[in-house]
GROMACS .gro file of C-alpha atoms in nm:
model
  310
    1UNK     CA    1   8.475   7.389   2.462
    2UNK     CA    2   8.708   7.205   2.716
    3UNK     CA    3   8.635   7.475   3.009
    4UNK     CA    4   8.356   7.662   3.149
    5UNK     CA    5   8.368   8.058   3.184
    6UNK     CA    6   8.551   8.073   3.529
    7UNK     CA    7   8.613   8.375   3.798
    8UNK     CA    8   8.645   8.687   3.633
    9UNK     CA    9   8.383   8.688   3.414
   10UNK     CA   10   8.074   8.577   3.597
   11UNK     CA   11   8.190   8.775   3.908
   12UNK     CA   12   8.289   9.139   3.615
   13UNK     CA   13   8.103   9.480   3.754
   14UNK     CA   14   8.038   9.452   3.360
   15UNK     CA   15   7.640   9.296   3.350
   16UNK     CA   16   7.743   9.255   2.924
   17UNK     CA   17   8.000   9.042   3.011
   18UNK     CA   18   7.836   8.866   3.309
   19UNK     CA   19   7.499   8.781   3.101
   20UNK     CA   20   7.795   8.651   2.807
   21UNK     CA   21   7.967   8.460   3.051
   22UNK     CA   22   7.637   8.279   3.171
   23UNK     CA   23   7.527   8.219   2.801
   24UNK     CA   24   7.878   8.021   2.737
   25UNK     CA   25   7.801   7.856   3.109
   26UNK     CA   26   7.474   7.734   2.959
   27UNK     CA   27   7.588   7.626   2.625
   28UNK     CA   28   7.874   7.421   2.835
   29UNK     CA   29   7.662   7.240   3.018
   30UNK     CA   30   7.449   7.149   2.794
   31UNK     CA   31   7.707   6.932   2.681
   32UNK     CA   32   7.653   6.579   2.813
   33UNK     CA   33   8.046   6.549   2.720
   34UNK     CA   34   8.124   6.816   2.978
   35UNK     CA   35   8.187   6.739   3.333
   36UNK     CA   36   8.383   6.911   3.582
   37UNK     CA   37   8.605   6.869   3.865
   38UNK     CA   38   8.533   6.945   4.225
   39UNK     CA   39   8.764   7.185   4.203
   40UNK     CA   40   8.693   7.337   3.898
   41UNK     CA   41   8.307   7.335   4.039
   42UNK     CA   42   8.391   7.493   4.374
   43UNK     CA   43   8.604   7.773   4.125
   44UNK     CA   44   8.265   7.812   3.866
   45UNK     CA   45   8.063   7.831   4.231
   46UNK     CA   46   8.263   8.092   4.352
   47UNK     CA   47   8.274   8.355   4.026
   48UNK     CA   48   7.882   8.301   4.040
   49UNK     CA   49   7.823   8.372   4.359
   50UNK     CA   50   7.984   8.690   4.322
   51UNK     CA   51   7.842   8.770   4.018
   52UNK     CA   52   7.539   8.757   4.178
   53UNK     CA   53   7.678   8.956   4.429
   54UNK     CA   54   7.754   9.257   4.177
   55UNK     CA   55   7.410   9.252   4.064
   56UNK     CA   56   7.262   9.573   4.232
   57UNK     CA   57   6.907   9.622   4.046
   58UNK     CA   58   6.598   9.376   4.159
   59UNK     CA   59   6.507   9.305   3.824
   60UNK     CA   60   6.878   9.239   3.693
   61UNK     CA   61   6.852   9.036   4.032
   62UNK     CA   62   6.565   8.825   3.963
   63UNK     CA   63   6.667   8.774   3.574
   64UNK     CA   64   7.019   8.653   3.672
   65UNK     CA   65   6.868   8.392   3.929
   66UNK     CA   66   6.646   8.299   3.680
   67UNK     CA   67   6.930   8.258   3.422
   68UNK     CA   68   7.085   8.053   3.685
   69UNK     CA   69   6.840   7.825   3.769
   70UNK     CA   70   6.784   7.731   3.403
   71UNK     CA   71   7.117   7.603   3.401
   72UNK     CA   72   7.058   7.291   3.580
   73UNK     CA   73   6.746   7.231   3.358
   74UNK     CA   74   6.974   7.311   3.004
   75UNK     CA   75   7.190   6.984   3.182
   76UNK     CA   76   7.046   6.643   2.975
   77UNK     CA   77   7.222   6.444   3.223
   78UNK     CA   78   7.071   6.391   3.541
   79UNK     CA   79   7.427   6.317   3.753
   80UNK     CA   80   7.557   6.655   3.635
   81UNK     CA   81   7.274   6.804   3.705
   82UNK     CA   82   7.309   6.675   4.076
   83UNK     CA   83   7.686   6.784   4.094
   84UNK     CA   84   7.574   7.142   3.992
   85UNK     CA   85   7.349   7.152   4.258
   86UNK     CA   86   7.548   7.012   4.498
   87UNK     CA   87   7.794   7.283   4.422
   88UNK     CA   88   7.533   7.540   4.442
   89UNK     CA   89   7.473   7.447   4.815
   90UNK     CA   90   7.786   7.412   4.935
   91UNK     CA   91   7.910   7.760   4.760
   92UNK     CA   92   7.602   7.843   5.036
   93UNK     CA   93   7.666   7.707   5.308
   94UNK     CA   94   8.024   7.838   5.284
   95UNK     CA   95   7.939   8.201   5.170
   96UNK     CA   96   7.649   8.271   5.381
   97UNK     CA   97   7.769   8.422   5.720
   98UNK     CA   98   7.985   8.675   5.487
   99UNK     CA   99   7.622   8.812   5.326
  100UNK     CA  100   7.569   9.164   5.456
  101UNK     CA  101   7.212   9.241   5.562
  102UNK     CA  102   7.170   9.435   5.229
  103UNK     CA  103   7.220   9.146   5.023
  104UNK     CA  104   7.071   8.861   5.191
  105UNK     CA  105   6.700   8.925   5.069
  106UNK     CA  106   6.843   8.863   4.704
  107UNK     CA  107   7.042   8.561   4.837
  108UNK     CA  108   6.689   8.442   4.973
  109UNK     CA  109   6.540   8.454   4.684
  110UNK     CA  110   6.831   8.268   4.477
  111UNK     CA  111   6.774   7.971   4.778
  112UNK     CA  112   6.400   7.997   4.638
  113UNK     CA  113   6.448   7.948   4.314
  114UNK     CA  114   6.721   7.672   4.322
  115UNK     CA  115   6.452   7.469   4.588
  116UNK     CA  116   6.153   7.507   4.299
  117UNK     CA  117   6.438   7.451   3.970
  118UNK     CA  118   6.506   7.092   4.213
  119UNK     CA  119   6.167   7.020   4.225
  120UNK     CA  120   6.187   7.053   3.862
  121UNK     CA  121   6.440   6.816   3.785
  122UNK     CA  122   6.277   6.516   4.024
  123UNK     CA  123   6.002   6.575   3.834
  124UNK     CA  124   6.178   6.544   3.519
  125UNK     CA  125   6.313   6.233   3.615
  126UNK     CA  126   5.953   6.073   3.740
  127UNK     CA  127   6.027   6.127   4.103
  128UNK     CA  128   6.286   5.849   4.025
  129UNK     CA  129   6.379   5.744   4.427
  130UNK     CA  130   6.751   5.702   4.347
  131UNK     CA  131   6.771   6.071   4.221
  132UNK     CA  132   6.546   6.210   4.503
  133UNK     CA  133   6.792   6.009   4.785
  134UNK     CA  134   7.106   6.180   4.587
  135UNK     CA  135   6.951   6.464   4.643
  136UNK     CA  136   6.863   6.425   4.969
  137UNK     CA  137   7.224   6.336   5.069
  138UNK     CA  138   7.346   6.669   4.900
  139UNK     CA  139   7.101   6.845   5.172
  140UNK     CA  140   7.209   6.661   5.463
  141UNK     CA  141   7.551   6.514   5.468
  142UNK     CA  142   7.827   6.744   5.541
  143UNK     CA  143   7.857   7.045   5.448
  144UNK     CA  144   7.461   7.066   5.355
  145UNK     CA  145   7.198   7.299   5.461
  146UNK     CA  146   7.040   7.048   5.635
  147UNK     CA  147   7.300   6.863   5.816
  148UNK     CA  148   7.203   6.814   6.169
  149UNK     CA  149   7.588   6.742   6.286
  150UNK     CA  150   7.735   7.023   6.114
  151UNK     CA  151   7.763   7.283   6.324
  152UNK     CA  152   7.957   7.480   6.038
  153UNK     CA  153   7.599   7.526   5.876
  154UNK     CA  154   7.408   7.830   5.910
  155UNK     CA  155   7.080   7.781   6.084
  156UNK     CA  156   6.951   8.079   5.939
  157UNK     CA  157   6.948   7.898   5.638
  158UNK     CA  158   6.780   7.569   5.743
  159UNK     CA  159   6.503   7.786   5.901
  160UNK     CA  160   6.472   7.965   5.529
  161UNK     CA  161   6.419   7.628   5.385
  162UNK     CA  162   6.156   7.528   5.633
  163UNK     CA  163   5.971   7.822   5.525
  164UNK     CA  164   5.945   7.753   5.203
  165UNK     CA  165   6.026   7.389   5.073
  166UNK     CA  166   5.650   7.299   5.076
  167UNK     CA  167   5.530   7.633   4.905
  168UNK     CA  168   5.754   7.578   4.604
  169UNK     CA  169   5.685   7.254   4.582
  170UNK     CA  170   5.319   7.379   4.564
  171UNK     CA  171   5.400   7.623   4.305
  172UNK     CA  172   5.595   7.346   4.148
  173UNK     CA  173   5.325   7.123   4.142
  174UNK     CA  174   5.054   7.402   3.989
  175UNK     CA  175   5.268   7.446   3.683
  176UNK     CA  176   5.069   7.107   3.541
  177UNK     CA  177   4.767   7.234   3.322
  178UNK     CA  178   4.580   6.910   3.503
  179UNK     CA  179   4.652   6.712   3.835
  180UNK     CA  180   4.675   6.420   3.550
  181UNK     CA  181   5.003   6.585   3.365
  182UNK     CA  182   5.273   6.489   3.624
  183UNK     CA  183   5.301   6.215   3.864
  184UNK     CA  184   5.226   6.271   4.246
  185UNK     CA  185   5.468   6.399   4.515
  186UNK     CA  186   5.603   6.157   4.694
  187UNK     CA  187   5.628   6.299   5.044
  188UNK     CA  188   5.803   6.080   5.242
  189UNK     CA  189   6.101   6.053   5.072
  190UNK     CA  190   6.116   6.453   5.022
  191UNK     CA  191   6.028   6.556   5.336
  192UNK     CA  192   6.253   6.343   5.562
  193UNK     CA  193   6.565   6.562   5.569
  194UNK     CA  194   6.408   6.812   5.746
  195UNK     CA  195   6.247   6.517   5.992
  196UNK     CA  196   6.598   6.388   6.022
  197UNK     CA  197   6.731   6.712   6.138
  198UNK     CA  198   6.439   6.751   6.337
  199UNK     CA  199   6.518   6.450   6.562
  200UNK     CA  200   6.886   6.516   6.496
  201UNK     CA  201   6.940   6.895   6.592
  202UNK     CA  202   7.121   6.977   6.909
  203UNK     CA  203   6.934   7.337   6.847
  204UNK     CA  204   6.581   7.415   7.000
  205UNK     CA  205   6.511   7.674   6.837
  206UNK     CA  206   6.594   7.473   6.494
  207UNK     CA  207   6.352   7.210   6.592
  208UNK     CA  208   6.071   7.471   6.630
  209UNK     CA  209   6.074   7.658   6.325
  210UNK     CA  210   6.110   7.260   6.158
  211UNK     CA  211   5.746   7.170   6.347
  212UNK     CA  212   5.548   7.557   6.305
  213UNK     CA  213   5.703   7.662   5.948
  214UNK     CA  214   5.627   7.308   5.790
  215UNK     CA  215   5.503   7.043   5.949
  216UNK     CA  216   5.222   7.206   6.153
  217UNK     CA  217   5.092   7.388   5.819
  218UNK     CA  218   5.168   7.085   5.619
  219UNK     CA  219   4.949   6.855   5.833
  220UNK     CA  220   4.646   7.094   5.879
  221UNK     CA  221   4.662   7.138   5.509
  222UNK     CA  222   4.643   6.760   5.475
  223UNK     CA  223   4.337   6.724   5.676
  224UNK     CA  224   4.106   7.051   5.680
  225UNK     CA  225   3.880   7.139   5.930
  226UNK     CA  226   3.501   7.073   5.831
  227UNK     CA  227   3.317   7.370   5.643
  228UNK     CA  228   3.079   7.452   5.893
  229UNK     CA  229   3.391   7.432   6.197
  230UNK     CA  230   3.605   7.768   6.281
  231UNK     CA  231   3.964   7.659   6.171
  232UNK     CA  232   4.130   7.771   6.535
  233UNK     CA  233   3.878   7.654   6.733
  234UNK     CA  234   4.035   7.360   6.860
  235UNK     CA  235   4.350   7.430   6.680
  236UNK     CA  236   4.504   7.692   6.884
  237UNK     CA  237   4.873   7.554   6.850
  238UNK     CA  238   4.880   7.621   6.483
  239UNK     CA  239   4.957   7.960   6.349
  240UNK     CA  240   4.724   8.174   6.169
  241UNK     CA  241   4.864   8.116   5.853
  242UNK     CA  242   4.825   7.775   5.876
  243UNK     CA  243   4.409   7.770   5.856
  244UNK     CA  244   4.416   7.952   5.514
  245UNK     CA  245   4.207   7.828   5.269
  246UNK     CA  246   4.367   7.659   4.960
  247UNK     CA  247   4.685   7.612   5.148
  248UNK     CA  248   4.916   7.369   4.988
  249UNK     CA  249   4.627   7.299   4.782
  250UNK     CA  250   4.823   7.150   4.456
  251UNK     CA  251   5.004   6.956   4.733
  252UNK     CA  252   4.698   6.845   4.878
  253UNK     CA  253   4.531   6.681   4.536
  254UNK     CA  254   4.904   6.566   4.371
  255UNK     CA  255   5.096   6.384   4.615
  256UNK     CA  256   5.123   6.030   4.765
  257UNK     CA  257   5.375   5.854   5.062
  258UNK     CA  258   5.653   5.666   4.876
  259UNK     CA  259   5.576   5.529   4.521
  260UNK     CA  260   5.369   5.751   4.244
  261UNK     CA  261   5.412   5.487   4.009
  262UNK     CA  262   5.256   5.207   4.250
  263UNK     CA  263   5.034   5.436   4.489
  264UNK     CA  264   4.929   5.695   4.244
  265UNK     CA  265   4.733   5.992   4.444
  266UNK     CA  266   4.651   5.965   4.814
  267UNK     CA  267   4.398   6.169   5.014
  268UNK     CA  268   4.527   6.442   5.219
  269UNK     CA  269   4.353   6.262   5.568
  270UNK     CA  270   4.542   5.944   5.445
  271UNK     CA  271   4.875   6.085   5.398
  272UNK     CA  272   4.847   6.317   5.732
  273UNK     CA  273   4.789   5.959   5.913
  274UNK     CA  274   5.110   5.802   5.719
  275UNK     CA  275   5.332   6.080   5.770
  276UNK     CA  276   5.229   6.117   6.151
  277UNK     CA  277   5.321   5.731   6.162
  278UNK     CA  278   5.699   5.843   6.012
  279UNK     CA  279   5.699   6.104   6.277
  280UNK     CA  280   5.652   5.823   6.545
  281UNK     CA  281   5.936   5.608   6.360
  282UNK     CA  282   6.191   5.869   6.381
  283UNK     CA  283   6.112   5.941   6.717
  284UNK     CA  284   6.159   5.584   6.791
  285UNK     CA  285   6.514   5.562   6.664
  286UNK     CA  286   6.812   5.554   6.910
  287UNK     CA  287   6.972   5.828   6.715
  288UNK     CA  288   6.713   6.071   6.790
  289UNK     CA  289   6.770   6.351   7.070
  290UNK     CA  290   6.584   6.279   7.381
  291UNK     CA  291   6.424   6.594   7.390
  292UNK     CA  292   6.352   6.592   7.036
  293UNK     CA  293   6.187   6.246   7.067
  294UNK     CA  294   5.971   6.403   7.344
  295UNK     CA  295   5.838   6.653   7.085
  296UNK     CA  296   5.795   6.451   6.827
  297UNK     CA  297   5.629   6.187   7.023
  298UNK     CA  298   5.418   6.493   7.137
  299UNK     CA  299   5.370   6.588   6.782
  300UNK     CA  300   5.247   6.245   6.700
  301UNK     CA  301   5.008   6.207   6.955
  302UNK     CA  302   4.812   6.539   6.862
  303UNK     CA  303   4.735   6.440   6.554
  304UNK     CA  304   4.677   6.118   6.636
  305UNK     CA  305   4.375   6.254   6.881
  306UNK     CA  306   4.303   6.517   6.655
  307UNK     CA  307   4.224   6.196   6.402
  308UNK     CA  308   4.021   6.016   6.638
  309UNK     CA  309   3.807   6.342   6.723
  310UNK     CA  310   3.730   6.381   6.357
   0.00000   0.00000   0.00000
């Protein structure tokens, strides 16, 4: 096969020939031989984005995203697999404004799945760092979901991601029978896009949904109130969602700062203290917004008290 199914066929009213089309899609990239043009990526993007479009039913939607997502797990090679995904999100970023308000909860959920199938593939590769900053630079540089100068970008879609990066890579991290299956998250190095943007966004409102839909839930998670203490007691600034118990909870027992093969797991209390101290780095950095650096110098030195109350 010297081409993948293009245009009409993933984006046919015809779900038989759609479902055909992404069987030959998956058989073609499964082919470490195959490997396609920009251009002939931005044209594969484009017929599956509107083949998703045509898909009308939620469980035809939810099979088809599934389908999908698959694909970038059928690719052995780990560079293709990258340049799929980097197509996915900029067929995203460019399409997204055009999604009507009847179609953007399935589009939501086809974000969802692509964040937990990436978590997927870093941990296929053993958290390798050189994959995760790849993949990193496909979320932030232009033309990425997460690119704070971009002003192209949806922040609709940044805010989406805030809400659920962390959860999936919860769920992500719960697929292991035992906490001793898969090496440990290393959250530093996949969590600093959104800190970037954080210090980085010119929009307010951007930089709040950042701190209350994943770093405020991320850190209480890290660092539990004591049994016998009321969770919003003296914890007012978090939301409610934030206190419940178990949150994160895979994240909590299966991740470390940088290195899994070097730090293996840290405790939640340890990590909340390291991560807080990236907080204050980024902050510190000339490239930072001023009133961003205010907030996340604030953010800092809350949980910085908070850790010398405990």
């Amino acid at each position: 096969m010297t081409a993948p199914p293009l245009g009409k066929y993933l984006a046919s009213t015809e779900k038989n020939i759609r479902d055909k089309a992404v069987k030959n899609l998956s058989a073609f990239l499964s082919e470490s031989t195959n490997v396609l043009s920009k251009p002939d990526m931005d044209k594969l993007w484009k017929g599956i984005f509107y083949g998703f479009w045509m898909s009308d039913k939620p469980l035809v939607q939810q099979a088809l995203a599934t389908e999908l997502t698959d694909l970038v797990l059928s690719i052995s090679q780990t560079t293709s697999a990258l340049m799929f995904l980097r197509g996915f999100w900029e067929m995203i970023v460019r399409e997204w404004n055009g999604i009507d308000r009847l179609r953007i909860d399935k589009y939501y959920m086809l974000v969802r799945k692509f964040v937990n199938v990436s978590f997927r593939l870093l941990i296929r590769t053993g958290w390798d760092v050189n994959v995760i900053n790849e993949y990193n630079d496909i979320l932030t540089a232009s033309g990425g979901p997460l690119c704070p100068s971009d002003l192209k970008v949806p922040t609709s879609l940044a805010y989406h991601l805030a809400d659920i990066y962390v959860e999936e890579l919860d769920k992500v991290l719960s697929l292991s029978t035992s906490p001793t299956d898969s090496l440990p998250a290393p959250l530093h190095p996949l969590l600093i896009p959104f800190l970037l943007l954080a210090a980085q966004t010119p929009v307010s409102v951007t930089y709040k949904r950042i701190q209350s839909a994943l770093m405020d839930p991320l850190f209480s998670a890290l660092n539990p109130p004591p049994e016998d203490e009321e969770p919003l007691s003296k914890r007012t600034r978090l939301t409610t969602t934030e206190s419940q118990p178990g949150l994160y909870s895979c994240v909590v027992i299966n991740s470390c700062y940088e290195n899994p093969k070097t730090e293996g797991r840290v405790d939640g209390p340890t990590l909340r203290m390291k991560l807080l101290r990236l907080v204050f780095e980024i902050a510190s950095r000339p490239e930072t917004r001023d009133s961003n650096r205010r907030k996340l110098y604030a953010l800092w030195k809350d949980g910085a008290d908070e850790f010398e109350e405990d």
